[in-house]
Short mmCIF file of C-alpha atoms and ligand atoms in Angstrom, two decimals:
data_model
loop_
_atom_site.label_atom_id
_atom_site.label_comp_id
_atom_site.label_asym_id
_atom_site.label_seq_id
_atom_site.Cartn_x
_atom_site.Cartn_y
_atom_site.Cartn_z
CA MET R 1 16.37 -0.23 24.89
CA ASP R 2 14.14 -3.19 24.05
CA LYS R 3 15.81 -6.42 22.99
CA LEU R 4 14.59 -9.48 21.11
CA ILE R 5 15.42 -13.01 22.27
CA ILE R 6 15.16 -15.58 19.47
CA LYS R 7 15.46 -19.32 20.11
CA GLY R 8 16.94 -20.89 17.00
CA GLY R 9 14.67 -23.56 15.69
CA GLY R 10 13.22 -25.26 12.67
CA PRO R 11 11.48 -24.18 9.50
CA LEU R 12 9.09 -21.22 9.41
CA SER R 13 5.58 -22.41 8.66
CA GLY R 14 2.22 -20.64 8.42
CA GLU R 15 0.46 -17.57 7.04
CA ILE R 16 0.83 -13.87 7.80
CA ARG R 17 -0.46 -10.57 6.38
CA ILE R 18 1.92 -8.07 4.82
CA SER R 19 1.54 -4.42 5.90
CA GLY R 20 1.43 -1.28 3.77
CA SER R 21 4.75 -0.01 2.43
CA LYS R 22 6.79 2.24 4.77
CA ASN R 23 8.72 3.74 1.87
CA SER R 24 5.55 4.53 -0.04
CA ALA R 25 3.61 5.86 2.97
CA LEU R 26 6.31 8.36 3.98
CA PRO R 27 6.38 10.41 0.74
CA ILE R 28 2.60 10.11 0.34
CA LEU R 29 2.02 11.48 3.86
CA ALA R 30 4.35 14.37 2.96
CA ALA R 31 2.37 14.91 -0.26
CA THR R 32 -0.84 15.51 1.72
CA MET R 33 0.50 19.04 2.31
CA LEU R 34 -0.16 19.74 -1.37
CA SER R 35 -3.93 19.22 -1.12
CA GLU R 36 -6.39 22.14 -0.75
CA THR R 37 -9.01 19.80 0.76
CA PRO R 38 -8.79 16.95 3.30
CA ILE R 39 -7.22 13.72 1.99
CA GLN R 40 -7.61 10.10 3.22
CA ILE R 41 -4.70 7.64 3.17
CA GLY R 42 -5.38 3.97 3.90
CA ASN R 43 -3.31 0.82 4.63
CA LEU R 44 -0.70 2.75 6.62
CA PRO R 45 1.65 0.38 8.48
CA HIS R 46 1.89 0.67 12.32
CA LEU R 47 5.55 1.75 12.38
CA ASN R 48 7.62 4.21 14.38
CA ASP R 49 8.62 6.04 11.18
CA ILE R 50 4.96 6.56 10.29
CA THR R 51 4.23 7.83 13.80
CA THR R 52 7.18 10.21 13.45
CA MET R 53 5.96 11.56 10.10
CA LEU R 54 2.43 12.07 11.50
CA ALA R 55 3.95 13.83 14.54
CA LEU R 56 5.93 16.05 12.18
CA LEU R 57 2.82 17.04 10.21
CA ARG R 58 0.92 17.68 13.45
CA SER R 59 3.81 19.79 14.81
CA MET R 60 3.35 22.07 11.78
CA GLY R 61 -0.36 22.45 12.56
CA LEU R 62 -1.90 20.07 10.03
CA ALA R 63 -5.09 18.38 11.28
CA VAL R 64 -4.34 14.64 11.44
CA THR R 65 -7.15 12.22 12.32
CA LEU R 66 -6.20 8.58 12.67
CA ASN R 67 -8.83 5.82 12.80
CA GLU R 68 -8.54 2.34 14.30
CA LYS R 69 -7.77 0.77 10.92
CA MET R 70 -4.64 2.99 10.61
CA SER R 71 -6.32 5.07 7.92
CA VAL R 72 -5.65 8.76 8.29
CA GLU R 73 -7.39 11.96 7.22
CA ILE R 74 -5.12 14.98 6.83
CA ASP R 75 -6.17 18.61 6.33
CA ALA R 76 -3.20 20.83 5.46
CA ASN R 77 -5.20 24.07 5.55
CA THR R 78 -4.59 24.47 9.29
CA ILE R 79 -0.80 24.68 8.88
CA THR R 80 0.82 27.21 11.24
CA GLU R 81 4.51 26.24 11.16
CA TYR R 82 6.84 25.78 8.18
CA THR R 83 9.66 24.09 10.05
CA ALA R 84 10.65 20.42 10.35
CA PRO R 85 12.54 20.55 13.66
CA TYR R 86 15.88 18.86 14.44
CA GLU R 87 14.29 16.79 17.25
CA LEU R 88 12.10 14.96 14.71
CA VAL R 89 14.39 14.96 11.65
CA LYS R 90 17.27 13.44 13.66
CA THR R 91 15.09 10.37 14.32
CA MET R 92 13.95 10.00 10.73
CA ARG R 93 15.89 11.24 7.68
CA ALA R 94 12.80 10.84 5.47
CA SER R 95 11.50 14.06 7.08
CA ILE R 96 13.41 15.75 4.23
CA LEU R 97 10.47 14.70 2.04
CA VAL R 98 8.35 17.58 3.40
CA LEU R 99 10.74 20.07 1.79
CA GLY R 100 9.42 19.82 -1.78
CA PRO R 101 5.69 19.86 -1.04
CA MET R 102 5.97 22.60 1.63
CA LEU R 103 7.93 24.83 -0.76
CA ALA R 104 5.56 24.14 -3.65
CA ARG R 105 2.39 24.88 -1.64
CA TYR R 106 3.51 27.62 0.77
CA GLY R 107 6.65 29.10 -0.80
CA ARG R 108 8.75 28.48 2.30
CA ALA R 109 10.24 25.59 4.25
CA ASN R 110 12.82 25.18 7.01
CA VAL R 111 13.98 21.60 7.36
CA SER R 112 16.71 20.44 9.71
CA PHE R 113 19.60 19.14 7.61
CA PRO R 114 19.36 15.33 7.78
CA GLY R 115 22.63 13.81 8.90
CA GLY R 116 24.13 10.59 7.67
CA CYS R 117 23.36 7.26 9.23
CA ALA R 118 25.05 3.89 9.77
CA ILE R 119 24.79 2.90 6.11
CA GLY R 120 26.25 6.04 4.60
CA SER R 121 26.59 9.83 4.39
CA ARG R 122 23.18 10.15 2.71
CA PRO R 123 23.68 13.59 1.08
CA VAL R 124 20.71 15.64 -0.17
CA ASP R 125 22.60 17.75 -2.73
CA ILE R 126 20.48 16.52 -5.63
CA HIS R 127 17.27 17.46 -3.77
CA LEU R 128 18.57 21.01 -3.20
CA ARG R 129 20.08 21.58 -6.67
CA GLY R 130 16.81 20.46 -8.29
CA LEU R 131 14.71 22.83 -6.18
CA GLU R 132 17.09 25.69 -6.99
CA ALA R 133 16.67 24.87 -10.69
CA MET R 134 12.93 25.41 -10.11
CA GLY R 135 13.58 28.87 -8.69
CA ALA R 136 13.91 28.17 -4.99
CA VAL R 137 16.41 30.19 -2.95
CA ILE R 138 18.11 27.82 -0.53
CA GLU R 139 20.49 28.56 2.32
CA VAL R 140 21.91 26.19 4.90
CA ASP R 141 22.18 27.95 8.22
CA GLU R 142 22.76 26.58 11.75
CA GLY R 143 22.01 23.03 10.58
CA TYR R 144 18.79 23.99 8.83
CA ILE R 145 17.88 24.06 5.15
CA ARG R 146 16.02 27.36 4.66
CA ALA R 147 14.17 27.39 1.34
CA ARG R 148 12.09 30.18 -0.14
CA SER R 149 10.36 30.73 -3.47
CA HIS R 150 9.16 34.13 -4.67
CA GLY R 151 5.81 33.24 -6.19
CA ARG R 152 5.23 29.77 -7.63
CA LEU R 153 8.15 27.46 -8.41
CA LYS R 154 8.98 27.34 -12.11
CA GLY R 155 9.07 24.17 -14.20
CA ALA R 156 12.63 23.12 -15.15
CA HIS R 157 14.49 20.39 -17.06
CA ILE R 158 16.48 18.55 -14.38
CA PHE R 159 19.03 15.78 -14.86
CA MET R 160 19.81 13.90 -11.63
CA ASP R 161 23.44 12.65 -11.63
CA THR R 162 22.59 9.70 -9.38
CA VAL R 163 19.42 7.62 -9.38
CA THR R 164 17.92 8.75 -6.08
CA VAL R 165 14.51 7.76 -4.71
CA GLY R 166 14.20 10.65 -2.26
CA ALA R 167 15.27 13.38 -4.64
CA THR R 168 12.96 12.04 -7.36
CA GLU R 169 10.08 12.11 -4.86
CA ASN R 170 10.89 15.59 -3.49
CA LEU R 171 11.26 17.12 -6.96
CA LEU R 172 8.13 15.35 -8.23
CA MET R 173 6.11 16.79 -5.33
CA ALA R 174 7.55 20.24 -6.02
CA ALA R 175 6.86 20.05 -9.75
CA VAL R 176 3.16 19.18 -9.57
CA LEU R 177 2.30 22.72 -8.39
CA ALA R 178 5.07 24.54 -10.31
CA GLU R 179 4.33 26.88 -13.21
CA GLY R 180 4.87 25.12 -16.54
CA GLU R 181 6.56 21.86 -17.44
CA THR R 182 9.19 20.00 -15.40
CA VAL R 183 11.22 17.11 -16.80
CA LEU R 184 13.03 14.82 -14.33
CA GLU R 185 15.72 12.81 -16.15
CA ASN R 186 17.43 9.73 -14.66
CA ALA R 187 14.51 9.49 -12.25
CA ALA R 188 14.23 6.60 -9.77
CA ARG R 189 11.75 3.93 -10.91
CA GLU R 190 11.23 2.25 -7.51
CA LEU R 191 7.62 1.17 -7.04
CA GLU R 192 7.24 3.54 -4.11
CA VAL R 193 7.94 6.43 -6.52
CA VAL R 194 5.25 4.98 -8.80
CA ASP R 195 2.81 4.74 -5.85
CA LEU R 196 3.48 8.41 -4.98
CA ALA R 197 2.94 9.44 -8.61
CA HIS R 198 -0.37 7.55 -8.74
CA CYS R 199 -1.48 9.27 -5.53
CA LEU R 200 -0.53 12.71 -6.92
CA CYS R 201 -2.50 11.96 -10.11
CA ALA R 202 -5.51 11.00 -7.96
CA MET R 203 -5.16 14.48 -6.41
CA GLY R 204 -5.27 16.05 -9.90
CA ALA R 205 -1.59 16.20 -10.91
CA HIS R 206 -0.51 15.75 -14.55
CA ILE R 207 2.44 13.31 -14.68
CA GLU R 208 3.66 11.34 -17.71
CA GLY R 209 6.31 8.60 -17.82
CA ILE R 210 5.31 7.05 -14.49
CA GLY R 211 7.51 3.99 -13.91
CA THR R 212 10.19 5.19 -16.34
CA ASP R 213 13.42 7.13 -15.75
CA LYS R 214 11.94 10.27 -17.37
CA LEU R 215 9.03 11.99 -15.63
CA VAL R 216 7.27 14.88 -17.41
CA ILE R 217 5.06 17.00 -15.15
CA GLN R 218 2.69 19.77 -16.22
CA GLY R 219 2.23 21.96 -13.11
CA VAL R 220 -1.32 22.80 -12.00
CA LYS R 221 -2.60 25.61 -9.78
CA SER R 222 -4.02 23.38 -7.06
CA LEU R 223 -4.57 19.79 -5.99
CA LYS R 224 -7.47 18.31 -4.08
CA GLY R 225 -8.02 15.51 -1.60
CA CYS R 226 -8.70 11.89 -2.55
CA GLU R 227 -8.82 8.48 -0.89
CA TYR R 228 -5.61 6.54 -1.51
CA HIS R 229 -4.57 3.02 -0.42
CA ILE R 230 -0.82 2.46 0.14
CA MET R 231 0.78 -0.42 -1.82
CA PRO R 232 2.03 -3.53 0.02
CA ASP R 233 5.54 -3.42 1.51
CA ARG R 234 7.79 -5.25 -0.97
CA ILE R 235 10.73 -5.30 1.46
CA GLU R 236 8.70 -6.77 4.33
CA THR R 237 7.44 -9.34 1.80
CA GLY R 238 11.00 -10.16 0.71
CA THR R 239 12.26 -10.31 4.28
CA PHE R 240 9.74 -12.95 5.39
CA LEU R 241 10.24 -14.97 2.19
CA THR R 242 14.02 -14.92 2.75
CA ALA R 243 13.58 -15.95 6.41
CA ALA R 244 11.44 -18.88 5.23
CA ALA R 245 14.08 -19.88 2.68
CA ALA R 246 16.92 -19.69 5.25
CA THR R 247 14.95 -21.94 7.65
CA ARG R 248 13.94 -24.44 4.92
CA GLY R 249 10.29 -23.50 5.61
CA HIS R 250 6.94 -23.09 3.90
CA VAL R 251 5.01 -19.81 4.29
CA LYS R 252 2.13 -17.93 2.66
CA LEU R 253 2.10 -14.12 2.68
CA LYS R 254 -1.25 -12.36 2.15
CA ASP R 255 -2.12 -8.79 1.04
CA THR R 256 0.97 -8.63 -1.16
CA HIS R 257 1.73 -9.20 -4.82
CA PRO R 258 4.44 -11.06 -6.82
CA GLY R 259 4.80 -8.18 -9.27
CA ILE R 260 6.38 -5.89 -6.66
CA LEU R 261 9.56 -7.90 -6.05
CA GLU R 262 10.33 -9.89 -9.21
CA SER R 263 14.15 -9.65 -8.89
CA VAL R 264 13.94 -11.01 -5.32
CA LEU R 265 11.65 -13.91 -6.34
CA ILE R 266 14.04 -14.88 -9.15
CA LYS R 267 16.94 -15.02 -6.68
CA LEU R 268 14.89 -17.08 -4.21
CA GLU R 269 14.05 -19.60 -6.97
CA GLU R 270 17.79 -19.72 -7.77
CA ALA R 271 18.28 -20.62 -4.08
CA GLY R 272 15.95 -23.58 -4.60
CA ALA R 273 12.64 -22.10 -3.43
CA HIS R 274 9.35 -23.26 -4.96
CA ILE R 275 7.22 -20.12 -5.35
CA SER R 276 3.53 -19.92 -6.18
CA PHE R 277 1.25 -16.87 -6.14
CA GLY R 278 -2.18 -15.38 -6.76
CA ASP R 279 -3.50 -11.85 -7.15
CA ASN R 280 -2.85 -10.90 -3.54
CA TRP R 281 -0.64 -13.63 -2.05
CA ILE R 282 2.75 -15.33 -2.45
CA SER R 283 3.73 -18.76 -1.15
CA LEU R 284 7.29 -20.07 -0.73
CA ASP R 285 8.13 -23.73 -0.05
CA MET R 286 11.68 -25.06 0.39
CA LYS R 287 10.33 -28.63 0.67
CA GLY R 288 12.67 -29.03 3.65
CA ASN R 289 15.79 -28.45 1.58
CA ARG R 290 18.77 -26.29 2.52
CA PRO R 291 18.96 -23.17 0.33
CA LYS R 292 21.72 -22.84 -2.26
CA ALA R 293 23.95 -19.76 -1.97
CA VAL R 294 23.18 -17.06 -4.54
CA SER R 295 25.26 -14.17 -5.87
CA LEU R 296 23.73 -10.73 -6.30
CA LYS R 297 24.54 -7.10 -6.95
CA THR R 298 22.32 -4.29 -5.65
CA ALA R 299 21.25 -1.52 -8.05
CA PRO R 300 18.30 0.81 -8.64
CA TYR R 301 14.92 -0.71 -9.57
CA PRO R 302 14.20 -3.02 -11.39
CA ALA R 303 17.52 -4.57 -10.30
CA PHE R 304 18.01 -6.31 -6.94
CA PRO R 305 17.05 -3.86 -4.14
CA THR R 306 19.68 -2.70 -1.67
CA ASP R 307 17.04 -3.02 1.08
CA MET R 308 17.09 -6.81 0.59
CA GLN R 309 20.87 -7.24 0.57
CA ALA R 310 21.38 -7.82 4.31
CA GLN R 311 18.63 -10.44 4.44
CA PHE R 312 20.19 -12.41 1.56
CA THR R 313 23.62 -12.17 3.19
CA ALA R 314 22.09 -13.89 6.24
CA MET R 315 20.44 -16.57 4.07
CA ASN R 316 23.73 -17.18 2.22
CA ALA R 317 25.44 -17.61 5.62
CA VAL R 318 23.60 -20.95 6.08
CA SER R 319 23.27 -21.94 2.42
CA GLU R 320 25.08 -24.62 0.44
CA GLY R 321 28.09 -23.20 -1.42
CA THR R 322 29.46 -19.68 -1.75
CA GLY R 323 27.67 -16.52 -2.87
CA THR R 324 29.07 -13.04 -3.50
CA VAL R 325 27.02 -10.02 -2.45
CA VAL R 326 27.95 -6.66 -4.03
CA GLU R 327 26.49 -3.47 -2.53
CA THR R 328 26.60 -0.57 -5.00
CA ILE R 329 24.11 1.94 -3.51
CA PHE R 330 25.40 2.75 -0.03
CA GLU R 331 29.04 2.98 1.03
CA ASN R 332 28.64 1.22 4.36
CA ARG R 333 25.80 -1.25 4.04
CA LEU R 334 27.72 -4.49 4.62
CA ILE R 335 28.28 -3.75 8.31
CA GLN R 336 26.05 -6.60 9.43
CA ILE R 337 28.61 -9.19 8.35
CA HIS R 338 30.74 -8.53 11.44
CA GLU R 339 27.84 -9.51 13.71
CA LEU R 340 27.01 -12.50 11.51
CA ASN R 341 30.63 -13.68 11.74
CA ARG R 342 30.35 -13.45 15.53
CA MET R 343 27.56 -16.03 15.15
CA GLY R 344 29.86 -18.40 13.28
CA ALA R 345 29.22 -17.23 9.72
CA ASN R 346 32.06 -17.43 7.20
CA ILE R 347 31.99 -14.10 5.39
CA ARG R 348 34.95 -12.29 3.87
CA LEU R 349 34.70 -8.58 3.05
CA GLU R 350 36.52 -7.17 0.02
CA GLY R 351 35.61 -3.52 -0.49
CA ASN R 352 31.89 -3.43 -1.36
CA THR R 353 31.75 -7.19 -1.82
CA ALA R 354 30.96 -9.87 0.76
CA ILE R 355 32.05 -13.43 -0.10
CA VAL R 356 29.73 -15.68 1.91
CA THR R 357 30.54 -19.39 2.33
CA GLY R 358 27.59 -21.16 3.90
CA VAL R 359 27.80 -23.18 7.13
CA GLU R 360 25.18 -25.72 8.25
CA ARG R 361 24.04 -23.78 11.35
CA LEU R 362 25.05 -20.60 13.16
CA LYS R 363 25.65 -20.26 16.89
CA ALA R 364 23.52 -17.98 19.05
CA ALA R 365 25.25 -14.85 20.40
CA PRO R 366 24.35 -11.42 21.76
CA VAL R 367 24.36 -9.09 18.71
CA MET R 368 23.54 -5.46 18.09
CA ALA R 369 21.42 -3.94 15.34
CA THR R 370 22.87 -0.91 13.54
CA ASP R 371 20.22 -0.09 10.97
CA LEU R 372 16.83 -1.29 9.87
CA ARG R 373 17.72 -3.98 7.35
CA ALA R 374 20.89 -5.11 9.13
CA SER R 375 18.70 -5.83 12.16
CA ALA R 376 16.41 -7.93 9.96
CA SER R 377 19.46 -9.97 8.89
CA LEU R 378 20.35 -10.57 12.56
CA VAL R 379 16.82 -11.81 13.25
CA ILE R 380 17.09 -14.22 10.31
CA ALA R 381 20.47 -15.38 11.65
CA GLY R 382 18.87 -15.97 15.07
CA LEU R 383 16.25 -18.21 13.46
CA VAL R 384 18.97 -20.57 12.15
CA ALA R 385 21.34 -20.43 15.15
CA ASP R 386 21.64 -23.03 17.93
CA GLY R 387 20.65 -21.40 21.21
CA ASP R 388 19.11 -18.07 22.19
CA THR R 389 20.22 -15.04 20.17
CA LEU R 390 19.76 -11.68 21.86
CA VAL R 391 19.36 -8.79 19.41
CA ASP R 392 19.93 -5.40 21.01
CA ARG R 393 18.91 -1.89 19.81
CA ILE R 394 15.80 -3.22 18.11
CA TYR R 395 14.31 0.26 17.82
CA HIS R 396 15.82 0.01 14.35
CA ILE R 397 13.51 -2.92 13.61
CA ASP R 398 10.43 -1.14 14.93
CA ARG R 399 11.00 1.62 12.39
CA GLY R 400 10.34 -0.70 9.48
CA TYR R 401 8.67 -3.94 10.55
CA GLU R 402 5.16 -3.91 12.00
CA CYS R 403 4.73 -6.31 14.94
CA ILE R 404 7.72 -8.41 13.88
CA GLU R 405 7.68 -10.74 16.86
CA GLU R 406 3.92 -11.39 16.57
CA LYS R 407 4.26 -12.17 12.87
CA LEU R 408 7.24 -14.51 13.49
CA GLN R 409 5.36 -16.22 16.36
CA LEU R 410 2.50 -16.88 13.91
CA LEU R 411 5.11 -18.62 11.73
CA GLY R 412 6.17 -20.88 14.62
CA VAL R 413 9.16 -18.94 15.94
CA ASN R 414 10.07 -18.88 19.64
CA ILE R 415 10.76 -15.14 19.95
CA ARG R 416 10.05 -12.60 22.68
CA ARG R 417 10.67 -8.90 23.33
CA VAL R 418 12.53 -7.99 26.51
CA PRO R 419 11.74 -4.43 27.52
CA SER R 420 14.81 -2.52 28.66
C1 EPZ F 501 15.26 5.46 -0.06
O1 EPZ F 501 16.25 6.20 0.65
C2 EPZ F 501 14.70 4.45 0.94
N1 EPZ F 501 14.09 5.16 2.06
C3 EPZ F 501 15.84 3.55 1.44
O2 EPZ F 501 15.25 2.57 2.30
C4 EPZ F 501 16.45 2.82 0.25
O3 EPZ F 501 17.54 2.03 0.70
C5 EPZ F 501 16.95 3.85 -0.77
O4 EPZ F 501 15.85 4.74 -1.15
C6 EPZ F 501 17.49 3.20 -2.04
O5 EPZ F 501 16.51 2.41 -2.62
C7 EPZ F 501 12.85 5.69 1.90
O6 EPZ F 501 12.25 5.58 0.84
C8 EPZ F 501 12.26 6.40 3.08
P1 EPZ F 501 18.48 7.46 -2.38
P2 EPZ F 501 16.88 7.53 -0.04
O7 EPZ F 501 18.33 8.93 -2.38
O8 EPZ F 501 15.86 8.20 -0.85
C9 EPZ F 501 22.83 9.09 -3.18
C10 EPZ F 501 15.03 1.34 4.26
O9 EPZ F 501 15.76 0.45 4.72
N2 EPZ F 501 22.27 10.46 -3.12
O10 EPZ F 501 17.82 6.65 -3.45
O11 EPZ F 501 17.56 8.30 1.04
C11 EPZ F 501 22.85 8.38 -1.84
O12 EPZ F 501 24.01 8.71 -1.11
C12 EPZ F 501 15.64 2.59 3.70
O13 EPZ F 501 13.77 1.27 4.20
C13 EPZ F 501 23.09 11.55 -3.44
O14 EPZ F 501 24.26 11.38 -3.74
O15 EPZ F 501 17.99 6.89 -0.97
C14 EPZ F 501 22.84 6.92 -2.24
O16 EPZ F 501 24.17 6.51 -2.52
C15 EPZ F 501 17.15 2.64 3.90
N3 EPZ F 501 22.57 12.80 -3.38
C16 EPZ F 501 22.04 6.90 -3.55
O17 EPZ F 501 21.97 8.26 -3.98
C17 EPZ F 501 21.25 13.02 -3.04
O18 EPZ F 501 20.83 14.21 -3.03
C18 EPZ F 501 20.63 6.38 -3.39
O19 EPZ F 501 20.03 7.10 -2.33
C19 EPZ F 501 20.44 11.92 -2.72
C20 EPZ F 501 20.97 10.64 -2.78
#
């Protein structure tokens, strides 16, 4: 397994480009199955998860043409298989997002049951209950979800007990081709759900309440292709801004937008960052000062995103003062603190709360990544540690951060990848 070696150093400084959003691209690529004619998706990030999703669509017979600018044309009319196999689903849970569109378009879908992962059990009960409410017959057999619908799915009034991004996306993609009206109550409002809804509307779907917790969908008989450009990745944006804050640096991020991560920007200003922005860029300047520790609590959008929690825990580890970090979305998403403490951090865990008392500098150590955002926190820790930090199992990072070492090198970091 590849490793990253990071030499702790000074402030990040420079300019980089932000890639398209992983968590917007994945549902939108799944949604291409709904289109009767070829569809073009642009600004896809070069990430292992995107490659996996494209491999999944190809394995089912869809025609996938990728050009050098990572734009893709997908024609779903050549589908031959209706199964998302275990070999692919086990590497990427988001494969479950093909369930809704496949069922809506073809009336059948077999998707390997996605297991849990390091951050939690990750159930899909709300996905399945919602599809059953729309008339699907679902069995779980030999580790596979086998879903069938006799004729078109039927519109339904669905209340989701938990705010869930994936279930909102799966049920939205099922509803756009269902017969009649579907109402999704307590829907997730994450911007990636909004991006998916905008793409579906560009394909001819009728969706009201986009960006709110109540989506009202009038099903249509068919959808057609369009050209759609994926939104910027708000978590990649937040990760690099937080790395700059932790290192007392000054960076400018291009091809992104301040409106996609307001709660994160407010917390960074609380930490002492000076933030300026334009239509498609954000700049953060710490003016050489040490960040102040901030307290936060993760919750569904528009609150502080759980995907930024690990990065802020790492920044707090070298900040002035004490900050408490409360994780309310996933049951096991504070696991990175054990590795951070091995690097000399002073973090106490109390249930779903981490009490982080900042130290001036961390100490380099060999550490191991356990999930995507925890690995980002270890990279940030390596930036502010004395010595060479070796981060193992960085395949987690490659799932969600495009060319992370190249982008950090552009910001002045001494970092290199050691192939296994
Ligand atoms: C999406 O995961 C993101 N992944 C995650 O980002 C993100 O952390 C998460 O939303 C929350 O924002 C993608 O978009 C590909 P959920 P998802 O369903 O959809 C419970 C990253 O780092 N739940 O919103 O799987 C669940 O257990 C990844 O990029 C049920 O109980 O998350 C959790 O506690 C990690 N039943 C809560 O809802 C269900 O049927 C939120 O999960 C579904 C979810």
